[in-house]
Amino acid sequence: MKTLIVYATNSGTAQKAAQLINEKLKEKADMVNLNDQKVPDITPYDFIAIGGSIMMGRIQRSLKQFIKKNKKQLMQKKMGLFIACGFPENLNDYFEAILGDIGGHAAFKRSIGYAYYFDRAKPLVKQVMVSIAKVTETVEAFDNEAIQAIADVINGK
């Protein structure tokens, strides 16, 4: 199965999650960071995994634009969404805001845990990390079970 993992990342969290998922796939996926790469034609792909991270209650604009632009094609393909989120109590709201009416079509909608890359963060983001997440250094807390579950779906298990 030809798979594309499309993600948007500011600090590297979604990229790391995409890499962790890709490592568990039987056939390696093509990976595209929407924030710095041209979006490929998704026609030849059988499965599209879409990922991003929540920052201050929002997901990356480029991710929402990708979904909106490719909505018709995504509805005809197997697809799923993964997000990195340090506060998972609002996950369903995030998924609905990101996917809209195609959410019911997704093969998975999963939180993959989170990471705070304090050393890479811009000063304003560092302030948010300290005040809201109480983080003062880099923390990786990826959910390996969720990542495996996503890979299992893509692998057809």
Short mmCIF file of C-alpha atoms in Angstrom, two decimals:
data_model
loop_
_atom_site.label_atom_id
_atom_site.label_comp_id
_atom_site.label_asym_id
_atom_site.label_seq_id
_atom_site.Cartn_x
_atom_site.Cartn_y
_atom_site.Cartn_z
CA MET A 1 0.00 0.00 0.00
CA LYS A 2 1.42 3.37 -1.01
CA THR A 3 1.24 5.69 2.00
CA LEU A 4 1.79 9.41 2.46
CA ILE A 5 2.34 10.95 5.87
CA VAL A 6 1.55 14.64 5.65
CA TYR A 7 2.29 16.73 8.70
CA ALA A 8 2.85 20.28 9.83
CA THR A 9 5.35 21.06 12.53
CA ASN A 10 6.78 24.15 14.10
CA SER A 11 9.17 22.69 16.66
CA GLY A 12 9.54 19.15 15.37
CA THR A 13 6.95 17.27 17.43
CA ALA A 14 4.74 16.16 14.53
CA GLN A 15 7.82 15.33 12.45
CA LYS A 16 9.16 13.06 15.19
CA ALA A 17 5.74 11.40 15.50
CA ALA A 18 5.60 10.88 11.73
CA GLN A 19 9.06 9.29 11.83
CA LEU A 20 8.04 7.00 14.71
CA ILE A 21 4.95 5.87 12.77
CA ASN A 22 6.95 5.38 9.57
CA GLU A 23 9.48 3.17 11.39
CA LYS A 24 6.66 0.73 12.23
CA LEU A 25 5.24 0.45 8.71
CA LYS A 26 5.78 -2.63 6.55
CA GLU A 27 6.32 -0.39 3.53
CA LYS A 28 7.91 2.98 4.28
CA ALA A 29 5.75 6.01 3.58
CA ASP A 30 6.59 9.20 1.77
CA MET A 31 6.67 12.07 4.28
CA VAL A 32 5.93 15.74 3.65
CA ASN A 33 6.18 18.67 6.06
CA LEU A 34 3.51 21.10 4.86
CA ASN A 35 5.36 24.02 6.42
CA ASP A 36 8.43 23.71 4.21
CA GLN A 37 7.75 21.28 1.36
CA LYS A 38 5.54 21.38 -1.71
CA VAL A 39 2.40 19.31 -1.29
CA PRO A 40 2.49 16.39 -3.69
CA ASP A 41 -0.40 15.13 -5.75
CA ILE A 42 -2.15 12.71 -3.42
CA THR A 43 -3.78 10.74 -6.26
CA PRO A 44 -1.29 7.83 -6.31
CA TYR A 45 -1.51 7.20 -2.56
CA ASP A 46 -3.73 4.52 -1.03
CA PHE A 47 -3.50 5.85 2.53
CA ILE A 48 -2.97 9.41 3.77
CA ALA A 49 -1.96 9.92 7.40
CA ILE A 50 -2.29 13.55 8.45
CA GLY A 51 -0.59 14.91 11.55
CA GLY A 52 0.09 18.06 13.50
CA SER A 53 0.31 19.46 16.96
CA ILE A 54 -1.91 21.60 19.11
CA MET A 55 -0.40 24.85 20.31
CA MET A 56 -2.54 27.19 22.38
CA GLY A 57 -5.67 25.33 21.31
CA ARG A 58 -4.98 25.47 17.59
CA ILE A 59 -3.46 23.30 14.91
CA GLN A 60 -1.24 24.57 12.12
CA ARG A 61 -3.03 26.55 9.42
CA SER A 62 -1.21 24.66 6.65
CA LEU A 63 -2.74 21.39 7.89
CA LYS A 64 -6.29 22.75 7.85
CA GLN A 65 -5.68 24.20 4.36
CA PHE A 66 -4.38 20.84 3.11
CA ILE A 67 -7.50 19.07 4.35
CA LYS A 68 -9.83 21.70 2.90
CA LYS A 69 -8.06 21.71 -0.48
CA ASN A 70 -8.00 17.89 -0.75
CA LYS A 71 -11.33 17.11 0.91
CA LYS A 72 -12.91 15.34 -2.09
CA GLN A 73 -9.89 13.12 -2.67
CA LEU A 74 -9.48 12.38 1.04
CA MET A 75 -13.09 11.16 1.18
CA GLN A 76 -12.23 8.61 -1.52
CA LYS A 77 -9.11 7.31 0.22
CA LYS A 78 -8.20 5.62 3.44
CA MET A 79 -7.01 8.34 5.77
CA GLY A 80 -6.43 9.11 9.40
CA LEU A 81 -5.37 11.93 11.71
CA PHE A 82 -2.83 12.03 14.51
CA ILE A 83 -2.11 14.97 16.74
CA ALA A 84 0.36 15.77 19.45
CA CYS A 85 -1.36 17.34 22.40
CA GLY A 86 -0.21 17.93 25.96
CA PHE A 87 -3.78 18.48 27.17
CA PRO A 88 -5.88 15.65 25.71
CA GLU A 89 -9.13 16.51 27.48
CA ASN A 90 -10.21 18.52 24.42
CA LEU A 91 -9.22 15.98 21.76
CA ASN A 92 -12.68 15.46 20.31
CA ASP A 93 -13.12 19.21 19.86
CA TYR A 94 -9.73 19.43 18.14
CA PHE A 95 -10.53 16.55 15.78
CA GLU A 96 -13.87 18.09 14.86
CA ALA A 97 -12.33 21.51 14.24
CA ILE A 98 -9.56 20.02 12.09
CA LEU A 99 -11.50 17.44 10.09
CA GLY A 100 -15.01 18.85 10.03
CA ASP A 101 -17.48 16.58 8.25
CA ILE A 102 -14.81 14.16 6.98
CA GLY A 103 -13.99 13.09 10.53
CA GLY A 104 -16.36 10.13 10.33
CA HIS A 105 -14.42 8.85 7.33
CA ALA A 106 -11.08 8.71 9.20
CA ALA A 107 -9.71 5.23 9.89
CA PHE A 108 -8.11 6.65 13.04
CA LYS A 109 -8.15 9.85 15.05
CA ARG A 110 -5.45 9.48 17.66
CA SER A 111 -3.42 11.51 20.07
CA ILE A 112 0.20 10.38 19.92
CA GLY A 113 1.25 12.03 23.17
CA TYR A 114 3.35 15.16 23.10
CA ALA A 115 6.78 16.72 23.17
CA TYR A 116 7.98 20.11 24.29
CA TYR A 117 11.25 21.04 22.64
CA PHE A 118 12.21 23.83 25.01
CA ASP A 119 15.65 24.32 23.48
CA ARG A 120 14.13 24.98 20.02
CA ALA A 121 11.26 27.20 21.13
CA LYS A 122 11.03 30.90 20.41
CA PRO A 123 10.92 33.17 23.48
CA LEU A 124 7.13 33.65 23.45
CA VAL A 125 6.54 29.91 23.07
CA LYS A 126 8.93 29.26 25.96
CA GLN A 127 6.86 31.60 28.13
CA VAL A 128 3.72 29.64 27.23
CA MET A 129 5.47 26.34 27.98
CA VAL A 130 6.54 27.57 31.39
CA SER A 131 3.23 29.17 32.36
CA ILE A 132 0.76 26.62 30.99
CA ALA A 133 2.62 23.30 30.71
CA LYS A 134 5.04 24.00 33.58
CA VAL A 135 7.92 22.86 31.35
CA THR A 136 11.41 24.33 31.60
CA GLU A 137 13.33 21.76 29.57
CA THR A 138 12.80 19.46 26.60
CA VAL A 139 10.30 16.68 27.31
CA GLU A 140 9.25 13.83 25.01
CA ALA A 141 6.19 11.86 26.06
CA PHE A 142 5.06 10.02 22.94
CA ASP A 143 2.41 7.32 23.35
CA ASN A 144 4.07 4.24 21.86
CA GLU A 145 0.83 2.22 22.01
CA ALA A 146 -1.01 4.88 19.99
CA ILE A 147 1.82 5.05 17.47
CA GLN A 148 1.76 1.26 17.08
CA ALA A 149 -2.04 1.32 16.73
CA ILE A 150 -1.77 3.88 13.91
CA ALA A 151 0.88 1.78 12.16
CA ASP A 152 -1.31 -1.31 12.56
CA VAL A 153 -4.21 0.44 10.81
CA ILE A 154 -1.99 1.58 7.96
CA ASN A 155 -0.44 -1.91 7.74
CA GLY A 156 -3.94 -3.39 7.44
CA LYS A 157 -3.95 -5.25 10.75
#
